[in-house]
mmCIF file of C-alpha atoms and ligand atoms in Angstrom:
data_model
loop_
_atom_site.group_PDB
_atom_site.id
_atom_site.type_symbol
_atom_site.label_atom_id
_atom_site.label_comp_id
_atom_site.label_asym_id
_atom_site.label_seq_id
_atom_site.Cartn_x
_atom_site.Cartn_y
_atom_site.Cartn_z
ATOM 1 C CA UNK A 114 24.945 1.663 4.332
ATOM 2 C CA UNK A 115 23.644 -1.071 2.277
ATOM 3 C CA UNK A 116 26.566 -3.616 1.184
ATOM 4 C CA UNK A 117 25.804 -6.435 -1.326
ATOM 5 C CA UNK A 118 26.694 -8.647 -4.534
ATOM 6 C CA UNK A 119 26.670 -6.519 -7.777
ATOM 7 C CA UNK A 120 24.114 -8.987 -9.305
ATOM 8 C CA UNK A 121 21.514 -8.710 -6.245
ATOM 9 C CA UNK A 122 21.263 -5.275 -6.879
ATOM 10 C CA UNK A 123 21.191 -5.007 -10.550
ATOM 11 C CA UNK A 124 18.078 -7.724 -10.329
ATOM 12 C CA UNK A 125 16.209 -5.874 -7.591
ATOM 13 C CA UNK A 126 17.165 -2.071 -8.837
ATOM 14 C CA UNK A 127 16.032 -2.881 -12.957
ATOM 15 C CA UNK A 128 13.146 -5.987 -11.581
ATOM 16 C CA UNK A 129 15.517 -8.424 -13.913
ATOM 17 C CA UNK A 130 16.177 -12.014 -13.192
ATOM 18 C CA UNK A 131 19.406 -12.621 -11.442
ATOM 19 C CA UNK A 132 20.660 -15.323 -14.509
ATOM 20 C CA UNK A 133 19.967 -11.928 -16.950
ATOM 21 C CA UNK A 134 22.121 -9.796 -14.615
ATOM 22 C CA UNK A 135 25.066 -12.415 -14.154
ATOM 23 C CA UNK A 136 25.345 -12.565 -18.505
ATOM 24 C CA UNK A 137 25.167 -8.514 -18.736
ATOM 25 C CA UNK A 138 28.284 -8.387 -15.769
ATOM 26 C CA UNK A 139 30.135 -11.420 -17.937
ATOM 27 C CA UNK A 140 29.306 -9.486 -21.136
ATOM 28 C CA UNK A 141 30.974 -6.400 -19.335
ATOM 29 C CA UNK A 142 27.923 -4.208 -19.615
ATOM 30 C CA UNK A 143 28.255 -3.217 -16.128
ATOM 31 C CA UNK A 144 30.715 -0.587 -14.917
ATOM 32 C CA UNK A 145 30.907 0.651 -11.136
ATOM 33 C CA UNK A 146 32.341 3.872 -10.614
ATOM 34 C CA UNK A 147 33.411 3.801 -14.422
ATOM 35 C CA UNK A 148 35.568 0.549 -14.469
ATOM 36 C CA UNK A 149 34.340 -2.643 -16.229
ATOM 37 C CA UNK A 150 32.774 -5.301 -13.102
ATOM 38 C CA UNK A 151 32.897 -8.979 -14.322
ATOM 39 C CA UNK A 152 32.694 -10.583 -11.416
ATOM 40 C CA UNK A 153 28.581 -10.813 -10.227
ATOM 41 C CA UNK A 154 29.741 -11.793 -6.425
ATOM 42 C CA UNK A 155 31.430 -8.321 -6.454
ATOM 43 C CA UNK A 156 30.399 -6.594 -3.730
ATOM 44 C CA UNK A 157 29.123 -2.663 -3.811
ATOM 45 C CA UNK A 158 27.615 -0.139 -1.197
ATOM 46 C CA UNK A 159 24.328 1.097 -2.732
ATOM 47 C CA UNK A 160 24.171 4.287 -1.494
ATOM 48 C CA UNK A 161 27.552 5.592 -2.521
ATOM 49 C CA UNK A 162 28.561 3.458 -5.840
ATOM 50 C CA UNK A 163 27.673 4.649 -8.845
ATOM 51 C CA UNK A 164 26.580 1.062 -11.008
ATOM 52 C CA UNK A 165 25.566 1.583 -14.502
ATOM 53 C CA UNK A 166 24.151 -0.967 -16.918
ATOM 54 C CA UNK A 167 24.518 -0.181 -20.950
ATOM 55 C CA UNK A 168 26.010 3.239 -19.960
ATOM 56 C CA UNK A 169 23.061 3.978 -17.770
ATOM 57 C CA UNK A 170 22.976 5.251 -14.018
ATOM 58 C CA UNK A 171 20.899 3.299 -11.649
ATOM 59 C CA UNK A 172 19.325 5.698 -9.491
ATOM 60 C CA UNK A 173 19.212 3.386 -6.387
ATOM 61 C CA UNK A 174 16.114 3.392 -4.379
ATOM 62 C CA UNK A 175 16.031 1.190 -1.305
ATOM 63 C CA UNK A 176 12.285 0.691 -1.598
ATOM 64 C CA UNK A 177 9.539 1.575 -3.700
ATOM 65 C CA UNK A 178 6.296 2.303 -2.483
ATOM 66 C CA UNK A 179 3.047 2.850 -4.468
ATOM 67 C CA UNK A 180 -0.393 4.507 -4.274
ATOM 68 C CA UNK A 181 -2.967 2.834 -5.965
ATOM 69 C CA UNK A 182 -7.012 3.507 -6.630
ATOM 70 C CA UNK A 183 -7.819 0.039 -5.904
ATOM 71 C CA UNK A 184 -10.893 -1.259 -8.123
ATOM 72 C CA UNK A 185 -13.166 -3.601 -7.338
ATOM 73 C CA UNK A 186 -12.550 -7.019 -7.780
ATOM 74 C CA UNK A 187 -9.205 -7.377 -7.719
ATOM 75 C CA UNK A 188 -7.811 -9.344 -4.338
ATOM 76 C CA UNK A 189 -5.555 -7.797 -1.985
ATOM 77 C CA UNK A 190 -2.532 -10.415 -2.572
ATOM 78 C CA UNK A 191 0.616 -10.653 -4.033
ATOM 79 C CA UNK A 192 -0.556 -13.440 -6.070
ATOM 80 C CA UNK A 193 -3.544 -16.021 -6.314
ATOM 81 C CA UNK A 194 -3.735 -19.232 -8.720
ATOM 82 C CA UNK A 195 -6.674 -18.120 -10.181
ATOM 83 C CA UNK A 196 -7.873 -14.636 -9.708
ATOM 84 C CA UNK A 197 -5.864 -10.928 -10.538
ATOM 85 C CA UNK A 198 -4.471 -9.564 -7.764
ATOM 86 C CA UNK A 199 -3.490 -5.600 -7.135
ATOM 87 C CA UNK A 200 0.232 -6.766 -7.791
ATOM 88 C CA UNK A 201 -0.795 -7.792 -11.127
ATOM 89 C CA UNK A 202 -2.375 -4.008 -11.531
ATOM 90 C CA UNK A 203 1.364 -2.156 -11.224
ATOM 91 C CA UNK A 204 3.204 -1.544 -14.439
ATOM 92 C CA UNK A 205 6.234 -2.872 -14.934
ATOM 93 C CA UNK A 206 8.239 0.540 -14.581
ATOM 94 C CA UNK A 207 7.031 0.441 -10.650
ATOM 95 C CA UNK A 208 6.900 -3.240 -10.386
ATOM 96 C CA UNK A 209 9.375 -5.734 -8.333
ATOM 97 C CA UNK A 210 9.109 -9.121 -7.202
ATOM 98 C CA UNK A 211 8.938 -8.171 -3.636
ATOM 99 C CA UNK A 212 5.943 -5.719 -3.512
ATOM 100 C CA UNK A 213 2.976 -7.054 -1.488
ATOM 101 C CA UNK A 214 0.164 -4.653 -0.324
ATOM 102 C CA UNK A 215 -0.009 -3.035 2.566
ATOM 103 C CA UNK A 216 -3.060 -4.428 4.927
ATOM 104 C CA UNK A 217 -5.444 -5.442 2.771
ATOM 105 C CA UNK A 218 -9.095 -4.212 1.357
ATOM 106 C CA UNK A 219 -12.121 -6.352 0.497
ATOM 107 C CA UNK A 220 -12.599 -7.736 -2.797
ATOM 108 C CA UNK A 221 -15.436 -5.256 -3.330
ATOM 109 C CA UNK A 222 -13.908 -2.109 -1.639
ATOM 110 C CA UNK A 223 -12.285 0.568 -3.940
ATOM 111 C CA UNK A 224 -9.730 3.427 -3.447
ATOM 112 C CA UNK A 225 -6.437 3.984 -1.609
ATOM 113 C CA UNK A 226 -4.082 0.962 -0.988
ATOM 114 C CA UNK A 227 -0.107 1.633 -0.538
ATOM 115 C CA UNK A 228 1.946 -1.176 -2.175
ATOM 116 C CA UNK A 229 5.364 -1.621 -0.824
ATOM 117 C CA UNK A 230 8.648 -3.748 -0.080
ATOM 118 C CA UNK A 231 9.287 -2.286 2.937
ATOM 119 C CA UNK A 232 8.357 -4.451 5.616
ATOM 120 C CA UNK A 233 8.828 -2.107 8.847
ATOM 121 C CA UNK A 234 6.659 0.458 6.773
ATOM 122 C CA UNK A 235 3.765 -1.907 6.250
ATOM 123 C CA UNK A 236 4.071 -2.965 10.317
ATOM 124 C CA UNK A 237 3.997 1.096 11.115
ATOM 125 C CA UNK A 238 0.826 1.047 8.972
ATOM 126 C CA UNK A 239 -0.991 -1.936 9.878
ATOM 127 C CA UNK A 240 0.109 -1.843 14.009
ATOM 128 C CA UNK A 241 -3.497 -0.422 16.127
ATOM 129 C CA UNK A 242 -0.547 0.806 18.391
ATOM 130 C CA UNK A 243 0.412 3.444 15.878
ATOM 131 C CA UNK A 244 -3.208 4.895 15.911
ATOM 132 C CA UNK A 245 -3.009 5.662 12.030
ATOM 133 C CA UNK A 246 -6.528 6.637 10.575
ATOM 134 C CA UNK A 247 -7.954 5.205 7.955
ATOM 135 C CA UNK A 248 -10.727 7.137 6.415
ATOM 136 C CA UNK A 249 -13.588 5.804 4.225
ATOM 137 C CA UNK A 250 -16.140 7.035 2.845
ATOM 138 C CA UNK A 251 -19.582 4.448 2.803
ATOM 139 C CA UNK A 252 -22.680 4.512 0.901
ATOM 140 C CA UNK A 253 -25.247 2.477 3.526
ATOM 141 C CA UNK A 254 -28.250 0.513 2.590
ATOM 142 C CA UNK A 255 -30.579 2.804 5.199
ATOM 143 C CA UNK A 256 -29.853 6.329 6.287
ATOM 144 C CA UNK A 257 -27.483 6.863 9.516
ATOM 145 C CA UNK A 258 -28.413 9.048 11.922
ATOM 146 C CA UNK A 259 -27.247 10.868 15.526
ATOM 147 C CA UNK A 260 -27.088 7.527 17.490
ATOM 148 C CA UNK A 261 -24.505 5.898 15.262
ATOM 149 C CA UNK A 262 -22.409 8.610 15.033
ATOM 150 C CA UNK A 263 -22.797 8.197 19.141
ATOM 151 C CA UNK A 264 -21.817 4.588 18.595
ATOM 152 C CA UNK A 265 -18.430 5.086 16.644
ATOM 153 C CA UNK A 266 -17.499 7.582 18.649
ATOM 154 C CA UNK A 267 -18.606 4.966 22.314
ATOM 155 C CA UNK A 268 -16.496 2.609 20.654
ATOM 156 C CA UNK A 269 -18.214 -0.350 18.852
ATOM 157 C CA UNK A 270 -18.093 -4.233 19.908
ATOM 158 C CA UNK A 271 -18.592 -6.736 17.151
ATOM 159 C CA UNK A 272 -20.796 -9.080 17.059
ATOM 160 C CA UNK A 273 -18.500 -11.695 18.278
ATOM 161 C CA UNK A 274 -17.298 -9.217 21.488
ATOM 162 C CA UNK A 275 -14.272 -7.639 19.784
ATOM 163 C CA UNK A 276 -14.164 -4.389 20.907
ATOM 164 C CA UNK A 277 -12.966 -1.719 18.402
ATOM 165 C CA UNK A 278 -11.350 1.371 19.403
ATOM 166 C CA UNK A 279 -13.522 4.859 19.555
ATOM 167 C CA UNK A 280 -13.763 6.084 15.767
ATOM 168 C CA UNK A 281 -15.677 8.982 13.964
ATOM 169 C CA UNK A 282 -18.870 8.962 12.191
ATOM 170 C CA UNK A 283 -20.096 12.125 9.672
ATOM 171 C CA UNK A 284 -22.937 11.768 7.445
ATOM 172 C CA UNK A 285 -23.417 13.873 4.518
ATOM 173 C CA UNK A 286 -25.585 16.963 4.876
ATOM 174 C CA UNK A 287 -27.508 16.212 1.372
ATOM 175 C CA UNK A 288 -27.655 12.567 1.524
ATOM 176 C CA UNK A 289 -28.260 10.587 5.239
ATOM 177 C CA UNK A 290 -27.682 6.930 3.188
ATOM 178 C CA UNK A 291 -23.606 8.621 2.373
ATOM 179 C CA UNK A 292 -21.238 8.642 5.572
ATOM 180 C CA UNK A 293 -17.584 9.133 6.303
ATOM 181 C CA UNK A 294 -15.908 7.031 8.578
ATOM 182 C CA UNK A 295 -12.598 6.927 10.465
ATOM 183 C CA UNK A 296 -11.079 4.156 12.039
ATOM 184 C CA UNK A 297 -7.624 4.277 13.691
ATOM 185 C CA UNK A 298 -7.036 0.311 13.369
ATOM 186 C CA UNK A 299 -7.622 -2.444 10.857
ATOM 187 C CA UNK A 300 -9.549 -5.501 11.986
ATOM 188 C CA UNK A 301 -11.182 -8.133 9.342
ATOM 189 C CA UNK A 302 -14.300 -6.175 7.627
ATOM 190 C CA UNK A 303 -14.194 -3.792 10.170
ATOM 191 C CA UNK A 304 -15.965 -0.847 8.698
ATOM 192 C CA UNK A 305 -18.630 -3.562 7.459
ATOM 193 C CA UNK A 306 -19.001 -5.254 11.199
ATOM 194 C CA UNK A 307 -19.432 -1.946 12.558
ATOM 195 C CA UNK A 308 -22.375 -0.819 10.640
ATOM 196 C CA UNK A 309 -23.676 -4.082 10.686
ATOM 197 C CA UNK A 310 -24.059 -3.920 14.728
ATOM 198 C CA UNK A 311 -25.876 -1.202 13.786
ATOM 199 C CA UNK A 312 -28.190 -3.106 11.537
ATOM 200 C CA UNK A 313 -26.814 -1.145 8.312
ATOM 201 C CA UNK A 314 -25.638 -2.308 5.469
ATOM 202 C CA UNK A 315 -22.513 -1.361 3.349
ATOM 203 C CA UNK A 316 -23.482 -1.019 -0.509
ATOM 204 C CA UNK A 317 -20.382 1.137 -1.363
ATOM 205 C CA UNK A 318 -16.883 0.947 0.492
ATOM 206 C CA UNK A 319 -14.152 3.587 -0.813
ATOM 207 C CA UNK A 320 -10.852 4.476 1.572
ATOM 208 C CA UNK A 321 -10.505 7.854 1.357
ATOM 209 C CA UNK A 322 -7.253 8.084 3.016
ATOM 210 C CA UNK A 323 -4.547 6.619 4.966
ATOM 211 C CA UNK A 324 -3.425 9.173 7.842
ATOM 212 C CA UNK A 325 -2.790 12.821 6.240
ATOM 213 C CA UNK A 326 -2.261 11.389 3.051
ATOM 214 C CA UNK A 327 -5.799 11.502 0.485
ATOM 215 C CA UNK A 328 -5.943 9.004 -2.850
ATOM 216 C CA UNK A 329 -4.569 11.083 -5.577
ATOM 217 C CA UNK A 330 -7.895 11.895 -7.273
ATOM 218 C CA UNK A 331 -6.401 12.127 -10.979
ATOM 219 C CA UNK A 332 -6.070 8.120 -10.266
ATOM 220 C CA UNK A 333 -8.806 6.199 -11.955
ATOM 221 C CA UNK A 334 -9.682 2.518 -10.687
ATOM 222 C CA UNK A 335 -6.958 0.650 -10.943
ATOM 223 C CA UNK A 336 -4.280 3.094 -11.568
ATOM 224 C CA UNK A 337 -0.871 3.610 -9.214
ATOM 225 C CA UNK A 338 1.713 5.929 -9.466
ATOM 226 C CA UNK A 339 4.955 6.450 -7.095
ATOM 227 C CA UNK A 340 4.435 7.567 -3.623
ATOM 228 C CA UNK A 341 6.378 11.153 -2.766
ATOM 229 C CA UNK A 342 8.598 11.672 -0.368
ATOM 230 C CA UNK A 343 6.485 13.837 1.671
ATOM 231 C CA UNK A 344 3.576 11.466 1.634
ATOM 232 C CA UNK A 345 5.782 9.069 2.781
ATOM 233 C CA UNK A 346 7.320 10.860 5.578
ATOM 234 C CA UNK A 347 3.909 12.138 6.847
ATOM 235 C CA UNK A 348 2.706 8.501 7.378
ATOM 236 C CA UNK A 349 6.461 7.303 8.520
ATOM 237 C CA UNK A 350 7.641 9.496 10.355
HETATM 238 N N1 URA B 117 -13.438 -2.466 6.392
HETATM 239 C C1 URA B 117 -14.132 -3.359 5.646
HETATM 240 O O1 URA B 117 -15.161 -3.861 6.081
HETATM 241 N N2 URA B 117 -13.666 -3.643 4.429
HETATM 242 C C2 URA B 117 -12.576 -3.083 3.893
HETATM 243 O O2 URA B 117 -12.219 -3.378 2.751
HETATM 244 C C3 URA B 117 -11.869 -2.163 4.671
HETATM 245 C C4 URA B 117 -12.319 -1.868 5.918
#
């Protein structure tokens, strides 16, 4: 059970400054369990107490995570001085001040990133002991052939001796330049230092999916939506 002050979990649950949730609890907007609160240090449990605001329910959710079609061009950050990050991207009905992304994909790299707050999530995710895939699907600047699909699956070593872990290579029947790869870690550029032992380039870099769960494809660039439960539970188990 999750015990805390009345005005902590007005700010996180409605994303409101906790000076704007101290005035609505003074104001006596706030009931818990139907009676009047007007003290903000009250404490509630979160998963039992029923705290409305204006005569609405909040419909408390511990954590929010997101899907998003990552675009390119954006950073993967919580925030930068200067240029838009993929917090900036999530409307303000998903958004909170604690969301940060989870692992992170290069500037120029498109498709599925999971935004969350939940920190032991994100570890689960990002961890090479939890042998998640990551799948992504790579347009190269040369066609790819037998032997690198032999390399991914040897297990590649970087150019400056990292070893990566055996991963999977498929290239496209109709086009030899196209190639999907998996990778069940997440090491700086990875997919990029891989192919470039190889002496190929990467023109396109799109993450297909993060274990068994795809990007939603009705998400265009730069669109998120809330994660289900299912695809939650089949990456946290
Ligand atoms: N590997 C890369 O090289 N870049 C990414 O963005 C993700 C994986």
């Amino acid at each position: 059970m999750t015990v805390c002050r009345l005005d902590k979990f007005i700010s996180s649950q409605l994303n409101l400054p906790r000076s704007v949730c101290r005035k609505l609890i003074a104001r006596g907007a706030v009931t818990v369990n139907g009676a009047v609160l007007k003290k903000p240090e009250e404490k509630i449990t979160a998963e039992t107490d029923e705290v409305a605001v204006g005569g609405e329910a909040i419909r408390y959710q511990k954590h929010v995570y997101i899907m998003m079609n990552k675009p390119k061009g954006v950073l993967s950050a919580s925030t930068d001085k200067t240029r838009k990050t993929v917090v900036d991207l999530v409307p303000p009905a998903l958004f909170r001040r604690t969301l940060f992304p989870v692992g992170r994909l290069d500037r120029d790299t498109t498709g599925l990133l999971i935004l969350t707050d939940d920190g032991d999530f994100a570890h689960y995710v990002i961890s090479p002991k939890s042998h998640l895939k990551k799948r992504y699907r790579v347009l190269l600047d040369a066609p790819a052939d037998a032997s690198a699909v032999k390399a991914f699956r040897d297990g590649i070593t970087l150019a400056d001796g990292t070893k990566c872990m055996p991963a999977e290579l498929e290239i496209s029947q109709e086009n030899p330049y196209l190639v999907f790869a998996t990778i069940y870690e997440g090491k700086y550029h990875q997919i990029k230092r891989m192919f470039g032992t190889l002496g190929l380039g990467v023109d396109e870099l799109h993450r297909v999916s993060i274990g068994e769960v795809s990007l939603d494809e009705n998400l265009r660039e730069g669109d998120c939506r809330a994660m289900k439960n299912d695809e939650i539970s089949l990456i946290y188990k």
